[in-house]
PDB file of C-alpha atoms in Angstrom:
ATOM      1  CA  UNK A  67       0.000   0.000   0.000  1.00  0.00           C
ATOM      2  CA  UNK A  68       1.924   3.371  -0.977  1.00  0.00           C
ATOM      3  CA  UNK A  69      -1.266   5.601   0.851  1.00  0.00           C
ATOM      4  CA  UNK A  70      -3.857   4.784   3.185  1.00  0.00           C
ATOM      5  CA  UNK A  71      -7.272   6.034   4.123  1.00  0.00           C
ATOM      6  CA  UNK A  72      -8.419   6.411   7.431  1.00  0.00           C
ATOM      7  CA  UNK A  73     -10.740   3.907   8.813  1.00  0.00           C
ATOM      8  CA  UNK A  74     -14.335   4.844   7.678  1.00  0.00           C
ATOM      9  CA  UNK A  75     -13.093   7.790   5.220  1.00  0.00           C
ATOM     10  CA  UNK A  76     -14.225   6.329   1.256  1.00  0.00           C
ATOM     11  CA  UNK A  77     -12.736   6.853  -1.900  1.00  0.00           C
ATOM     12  CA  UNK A  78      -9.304   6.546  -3.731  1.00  0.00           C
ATOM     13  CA  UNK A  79      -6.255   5.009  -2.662  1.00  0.00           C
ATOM     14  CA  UNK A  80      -2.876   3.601  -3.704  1.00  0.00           C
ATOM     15  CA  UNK A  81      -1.395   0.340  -4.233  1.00  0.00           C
ATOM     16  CA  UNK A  82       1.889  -0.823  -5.978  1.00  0.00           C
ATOM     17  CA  UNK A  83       1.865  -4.110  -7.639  1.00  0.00           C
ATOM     18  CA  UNK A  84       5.709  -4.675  -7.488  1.00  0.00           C
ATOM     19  CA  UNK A  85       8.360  -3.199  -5.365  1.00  0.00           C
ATOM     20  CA  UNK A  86      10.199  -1.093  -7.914  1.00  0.00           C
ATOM     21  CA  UNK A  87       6.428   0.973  -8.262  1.00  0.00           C
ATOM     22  CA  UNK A  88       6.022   1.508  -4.528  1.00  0.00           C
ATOM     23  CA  UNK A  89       9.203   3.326  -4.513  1.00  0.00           C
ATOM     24  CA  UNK A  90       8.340   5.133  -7.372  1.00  0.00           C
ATOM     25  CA  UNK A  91       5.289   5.783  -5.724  1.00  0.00           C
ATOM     26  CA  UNK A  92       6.870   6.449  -2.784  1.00  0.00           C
ATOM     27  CA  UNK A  93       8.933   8.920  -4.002  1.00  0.00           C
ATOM     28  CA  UNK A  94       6.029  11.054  -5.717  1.00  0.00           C
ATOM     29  CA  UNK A  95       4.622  11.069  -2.607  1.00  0.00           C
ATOM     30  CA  UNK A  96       7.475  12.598  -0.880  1.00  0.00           C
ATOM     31  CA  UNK A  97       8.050  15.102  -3.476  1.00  0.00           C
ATOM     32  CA  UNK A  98       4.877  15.954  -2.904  1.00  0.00           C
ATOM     33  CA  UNK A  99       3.899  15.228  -6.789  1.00  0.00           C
ATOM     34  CA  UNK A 100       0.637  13.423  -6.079  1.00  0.00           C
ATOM     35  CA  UNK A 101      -2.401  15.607  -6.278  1.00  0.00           C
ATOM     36  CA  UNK A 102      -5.144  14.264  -3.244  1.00  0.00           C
ATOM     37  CA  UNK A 103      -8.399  15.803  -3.255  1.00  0.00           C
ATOM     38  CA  UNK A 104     -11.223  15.192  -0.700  1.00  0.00           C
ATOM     39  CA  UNK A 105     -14.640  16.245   0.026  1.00  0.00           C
ATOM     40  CA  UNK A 106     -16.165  16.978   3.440  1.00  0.00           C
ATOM     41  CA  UNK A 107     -19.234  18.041   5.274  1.00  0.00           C
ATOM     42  CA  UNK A 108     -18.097  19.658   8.209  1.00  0.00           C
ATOM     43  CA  UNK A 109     -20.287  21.157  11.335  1.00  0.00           C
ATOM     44  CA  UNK A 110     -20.628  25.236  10.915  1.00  0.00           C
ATOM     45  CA  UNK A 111     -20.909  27.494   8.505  1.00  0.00           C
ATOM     46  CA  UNK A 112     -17.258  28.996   7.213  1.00  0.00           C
ATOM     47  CA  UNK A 113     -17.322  32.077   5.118  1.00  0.00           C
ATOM     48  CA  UNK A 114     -14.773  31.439   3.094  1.00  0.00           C
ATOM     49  CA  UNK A 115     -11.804  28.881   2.679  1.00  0.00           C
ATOM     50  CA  UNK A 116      -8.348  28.764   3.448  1.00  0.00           C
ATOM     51  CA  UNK A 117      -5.555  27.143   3.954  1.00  0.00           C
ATOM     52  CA  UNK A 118      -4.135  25.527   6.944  1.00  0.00           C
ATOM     53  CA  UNK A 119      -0.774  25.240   7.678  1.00  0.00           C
ATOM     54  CA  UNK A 120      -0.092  23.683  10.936  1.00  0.00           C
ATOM     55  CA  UNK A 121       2.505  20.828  12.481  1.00  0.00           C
ATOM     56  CA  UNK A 122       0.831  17.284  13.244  1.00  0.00           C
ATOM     57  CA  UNK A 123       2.470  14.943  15.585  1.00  0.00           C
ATOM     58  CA  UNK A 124       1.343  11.905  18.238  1.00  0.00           C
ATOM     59  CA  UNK A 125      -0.905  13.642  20.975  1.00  0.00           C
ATOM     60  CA  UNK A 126       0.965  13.526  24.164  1.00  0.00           C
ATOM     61  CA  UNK A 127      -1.408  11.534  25.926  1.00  0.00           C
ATOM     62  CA  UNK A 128      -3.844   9.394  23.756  1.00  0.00           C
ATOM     63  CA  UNK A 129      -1.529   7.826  21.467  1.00  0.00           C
ATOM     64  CA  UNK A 130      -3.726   6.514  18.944  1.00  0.00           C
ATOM     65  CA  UNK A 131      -4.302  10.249  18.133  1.00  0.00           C
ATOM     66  CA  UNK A 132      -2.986  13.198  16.174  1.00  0.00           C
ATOM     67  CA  UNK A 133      -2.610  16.707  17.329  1.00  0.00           C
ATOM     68  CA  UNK A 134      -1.605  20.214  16.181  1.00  0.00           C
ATOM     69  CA  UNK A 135       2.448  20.144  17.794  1.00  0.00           C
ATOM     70  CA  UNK A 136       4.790  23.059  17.386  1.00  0.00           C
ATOM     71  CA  UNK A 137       7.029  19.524  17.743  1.00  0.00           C
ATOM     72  CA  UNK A 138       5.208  18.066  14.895  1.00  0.00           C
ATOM     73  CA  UNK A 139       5.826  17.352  10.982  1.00  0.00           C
ATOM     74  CA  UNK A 140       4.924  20.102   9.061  1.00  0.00           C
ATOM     75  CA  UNK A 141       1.689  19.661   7.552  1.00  0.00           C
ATOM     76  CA  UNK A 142      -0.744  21.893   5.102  1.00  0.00           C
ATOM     77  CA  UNK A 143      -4.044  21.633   3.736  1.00  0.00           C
ATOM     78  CA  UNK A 144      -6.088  23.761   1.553  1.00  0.00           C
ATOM     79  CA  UNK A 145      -9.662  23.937   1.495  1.00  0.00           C
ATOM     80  CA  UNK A 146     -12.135  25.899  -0.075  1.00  0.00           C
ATOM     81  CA  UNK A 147     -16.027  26.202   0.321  1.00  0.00           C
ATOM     82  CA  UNK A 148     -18.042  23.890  -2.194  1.00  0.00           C
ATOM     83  CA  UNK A 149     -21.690  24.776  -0.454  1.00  0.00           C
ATOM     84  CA  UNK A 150     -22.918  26.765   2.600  1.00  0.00           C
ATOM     85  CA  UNK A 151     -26.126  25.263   4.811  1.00  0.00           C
ATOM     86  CA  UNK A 152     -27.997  26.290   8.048  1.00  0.00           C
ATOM     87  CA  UNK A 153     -24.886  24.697   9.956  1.00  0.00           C
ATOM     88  CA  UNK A 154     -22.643  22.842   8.086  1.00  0.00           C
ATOM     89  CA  UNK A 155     -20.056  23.414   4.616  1.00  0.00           C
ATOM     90  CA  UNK A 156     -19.739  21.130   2.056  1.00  0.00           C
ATOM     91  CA  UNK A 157     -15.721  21.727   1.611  1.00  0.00           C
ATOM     92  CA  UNK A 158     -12.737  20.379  -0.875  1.00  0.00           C
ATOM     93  CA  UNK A 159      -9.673  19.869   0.487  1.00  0.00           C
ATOM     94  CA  UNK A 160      -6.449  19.003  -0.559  1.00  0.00           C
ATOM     95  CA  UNK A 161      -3.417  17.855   0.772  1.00  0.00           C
ATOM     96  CA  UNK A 162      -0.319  19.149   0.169  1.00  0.00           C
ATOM     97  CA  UNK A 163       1.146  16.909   2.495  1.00  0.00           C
ATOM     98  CA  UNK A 164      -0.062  13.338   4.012  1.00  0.00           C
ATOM     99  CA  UNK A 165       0.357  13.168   7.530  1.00  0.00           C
ATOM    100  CA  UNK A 166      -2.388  10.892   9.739  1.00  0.00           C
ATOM    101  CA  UNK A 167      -5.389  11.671  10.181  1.00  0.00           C
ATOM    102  CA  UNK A 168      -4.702  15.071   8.525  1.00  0.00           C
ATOM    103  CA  UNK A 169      -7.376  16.582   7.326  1.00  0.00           C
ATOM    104  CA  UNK A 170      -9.866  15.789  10.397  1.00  0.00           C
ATOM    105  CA  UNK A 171      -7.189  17.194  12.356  1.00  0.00           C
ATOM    106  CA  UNK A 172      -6.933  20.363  10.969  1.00  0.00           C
ATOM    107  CA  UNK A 173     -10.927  20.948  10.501  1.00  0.00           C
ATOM    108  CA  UNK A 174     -11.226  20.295  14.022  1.00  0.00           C
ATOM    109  CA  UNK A 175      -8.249  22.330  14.881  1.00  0.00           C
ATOM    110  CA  UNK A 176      -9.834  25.224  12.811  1.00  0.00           C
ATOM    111  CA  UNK A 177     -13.100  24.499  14.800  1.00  0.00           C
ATOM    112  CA  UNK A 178     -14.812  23.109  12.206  1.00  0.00           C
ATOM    113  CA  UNK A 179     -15.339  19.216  12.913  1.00  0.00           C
ATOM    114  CA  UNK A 180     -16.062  16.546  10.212  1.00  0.00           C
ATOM    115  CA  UNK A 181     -19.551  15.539  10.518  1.00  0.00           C
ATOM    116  CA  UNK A 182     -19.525  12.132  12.176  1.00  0.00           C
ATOM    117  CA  UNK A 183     -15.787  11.756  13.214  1.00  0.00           C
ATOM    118  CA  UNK A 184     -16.173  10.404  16.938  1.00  0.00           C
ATOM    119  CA  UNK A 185     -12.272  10.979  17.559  1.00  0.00           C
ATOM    120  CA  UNK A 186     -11.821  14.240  16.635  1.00  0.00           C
ATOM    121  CA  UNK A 187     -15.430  16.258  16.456  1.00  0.00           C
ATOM    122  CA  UNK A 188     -16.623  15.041  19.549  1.00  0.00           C
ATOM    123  CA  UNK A 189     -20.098  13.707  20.422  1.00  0.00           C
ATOM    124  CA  UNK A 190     -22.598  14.263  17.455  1.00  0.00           C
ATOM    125  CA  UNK A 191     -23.995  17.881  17.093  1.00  0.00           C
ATOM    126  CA  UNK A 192     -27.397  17.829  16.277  1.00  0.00           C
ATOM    127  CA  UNK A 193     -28.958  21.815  14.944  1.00  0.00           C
ATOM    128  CA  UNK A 194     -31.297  22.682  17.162  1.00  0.00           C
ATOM    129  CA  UNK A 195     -33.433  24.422  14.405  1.00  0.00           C
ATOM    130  CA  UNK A 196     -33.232  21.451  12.236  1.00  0.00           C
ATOM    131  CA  UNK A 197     -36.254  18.987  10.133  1.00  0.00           C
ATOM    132  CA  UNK A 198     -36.220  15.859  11.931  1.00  0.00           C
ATOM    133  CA  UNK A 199     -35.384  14.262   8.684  1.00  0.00           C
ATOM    134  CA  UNK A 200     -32.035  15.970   9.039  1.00  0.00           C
ATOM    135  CA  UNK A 201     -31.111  15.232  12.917  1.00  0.00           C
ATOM    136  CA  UNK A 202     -32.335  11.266  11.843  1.00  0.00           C
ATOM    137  CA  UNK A 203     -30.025  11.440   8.623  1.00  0.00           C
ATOM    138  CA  UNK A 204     -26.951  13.170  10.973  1.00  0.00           C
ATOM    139  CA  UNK A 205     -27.698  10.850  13.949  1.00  0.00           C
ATOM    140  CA  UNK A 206     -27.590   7.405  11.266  1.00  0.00           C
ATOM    141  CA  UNK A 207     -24.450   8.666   9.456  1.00  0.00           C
ATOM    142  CA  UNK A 208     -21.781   5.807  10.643  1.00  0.00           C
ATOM    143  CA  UNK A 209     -18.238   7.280   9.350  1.00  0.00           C
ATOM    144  CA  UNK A 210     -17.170  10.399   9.115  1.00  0.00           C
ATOM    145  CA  UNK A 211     -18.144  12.368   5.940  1.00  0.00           C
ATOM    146  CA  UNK A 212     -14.688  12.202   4.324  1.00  0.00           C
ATOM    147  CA  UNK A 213     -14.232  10.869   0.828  1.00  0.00           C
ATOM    148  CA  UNK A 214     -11.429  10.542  -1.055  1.00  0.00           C
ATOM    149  CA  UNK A 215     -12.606  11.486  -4.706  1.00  0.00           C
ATOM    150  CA  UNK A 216      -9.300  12.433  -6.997  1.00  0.00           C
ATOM    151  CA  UNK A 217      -6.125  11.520  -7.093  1.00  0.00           C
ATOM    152  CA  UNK A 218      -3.354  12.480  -9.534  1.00  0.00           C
ATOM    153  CA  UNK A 219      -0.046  10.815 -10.156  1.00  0.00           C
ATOM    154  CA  UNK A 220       2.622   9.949 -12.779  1.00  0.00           C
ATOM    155  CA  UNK A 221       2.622   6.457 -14.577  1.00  0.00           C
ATOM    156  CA  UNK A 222       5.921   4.810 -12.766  1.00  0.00           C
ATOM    157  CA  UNK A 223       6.933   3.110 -16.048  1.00  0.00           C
ATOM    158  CA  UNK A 224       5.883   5.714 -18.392  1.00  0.00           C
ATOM    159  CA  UNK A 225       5.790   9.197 -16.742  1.00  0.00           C
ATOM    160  CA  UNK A 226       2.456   9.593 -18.089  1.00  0.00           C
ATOM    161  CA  UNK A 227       0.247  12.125 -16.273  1.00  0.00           C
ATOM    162  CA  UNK A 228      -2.755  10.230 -14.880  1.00  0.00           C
ATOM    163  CA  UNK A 229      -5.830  11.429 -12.280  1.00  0.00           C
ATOM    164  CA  UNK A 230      -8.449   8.785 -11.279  1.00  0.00           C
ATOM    165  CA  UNK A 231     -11.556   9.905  -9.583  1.00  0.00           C
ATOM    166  CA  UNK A 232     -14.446   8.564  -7.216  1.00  0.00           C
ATOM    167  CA  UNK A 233     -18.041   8.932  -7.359  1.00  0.00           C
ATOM    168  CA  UNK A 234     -19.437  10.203  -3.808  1.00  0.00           C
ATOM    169  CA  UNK A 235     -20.883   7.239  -1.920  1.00  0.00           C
ATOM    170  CA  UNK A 236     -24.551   6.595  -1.418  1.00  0.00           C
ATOM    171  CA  UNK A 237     -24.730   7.952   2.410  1.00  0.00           C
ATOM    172  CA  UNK A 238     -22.789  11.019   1.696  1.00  0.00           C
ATOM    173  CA  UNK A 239     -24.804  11.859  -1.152  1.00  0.00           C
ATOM    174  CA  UNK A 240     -28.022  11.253   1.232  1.00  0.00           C
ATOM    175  CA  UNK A 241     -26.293  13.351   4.006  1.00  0.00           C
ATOM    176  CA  UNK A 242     -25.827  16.331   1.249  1.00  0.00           C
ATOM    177  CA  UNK A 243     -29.382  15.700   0.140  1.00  0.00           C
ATOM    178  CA  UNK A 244     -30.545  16.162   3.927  1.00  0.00           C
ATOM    179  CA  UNK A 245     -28.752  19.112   4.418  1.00  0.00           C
ATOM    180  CA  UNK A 246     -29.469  21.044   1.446  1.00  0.00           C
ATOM    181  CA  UNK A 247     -33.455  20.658   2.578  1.00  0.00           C
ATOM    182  CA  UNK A 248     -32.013  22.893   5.337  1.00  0.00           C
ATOM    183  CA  UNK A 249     -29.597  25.017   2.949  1.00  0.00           C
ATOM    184  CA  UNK A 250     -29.332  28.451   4.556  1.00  0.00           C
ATOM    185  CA  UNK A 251     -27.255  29.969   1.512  1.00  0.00           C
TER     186      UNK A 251
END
């Protein structure tokens, strides 16, 4: 495997048939060559996006999780605003570089949670004002609503440009559909 997904985050990942491509692979990766593109539905409403450019190491205590460390590697992510509801985004981001758990890290560190991530966002945040339709859709969504949906790399044997995409999976598509019953903007 030359790059992972979190546990419960869908879409697009990479994986070397022989080792001479995972070190090309490999290498893309740390020259930072491979495009990664995600979507999210994060809680709150941002006004506009951004980019965020802060160090991610082990937290100190739980060691199974990431943190925001002045000690850490550096790590960046750009996002941008796709769609606006009553009190969530619909983001893109992408990663400029690949550290664990990065991009859930950073949303929450930028107080803006993914929507269903119960190591990061804390307990699930229901809208007061919300349809009932909308808490039930929130309350049932298992994963967090991270998806992996481009990825761009060169051909190891040929050099040849190449970006592969992924569809957005049935429950984020019914999460989105929820939400924009409640759309704001």
């Amino acid at each position: 495997i030359v790059q992972r997904l979190d546990k419960d985050t869908s879409g697009l990942m990479v994986i070397a048939l022989t080792p001479s491509t995972h070190t090309h692979l490999v290498e893309q990766l740390k020259q930072r060559l491979v495009k990664r593109q995600y979507e999210a539905i994060v809680h709150g409403v941002m006004t506009a996006g951004g980019t965020v450019n802060a160090p991610i190491a082990r937290h100190h205590i739980q060691r199974k999780r990431m943190a925001v460390k002045e000690s850490g590697k550096q790590a960046i992510t750009h996002y941008r605003v796709i769609t606006k509801f009553a009190a969530h985004t619909h983001v893109q981001c992408q990663l400029e570089s690949g550290r664990t758990h990065q991009i859930r890290v950073h949303m929450a560190h930028i107080h803006y949670p993914v929507v269903g991530d119960p190591v990061y966002g804390g307990r699930k945040r229901l809208p007061k004002n919300s349809s009932e339709t909308l808490k039930q859709k929130i309350a049932e969504f298992s994963r967090q609503a991270l998806h992996a949906c481009e990825l761009g790399l060169c051909h190891p044997q040929t050099g040849e440009a190449m970006i592969f995409s992924a569809p957005l999976p049935e429950d984020f598509e019914t999460l989105l559909d929820a939400l924009k019953n409640e759309r704001r903007y």
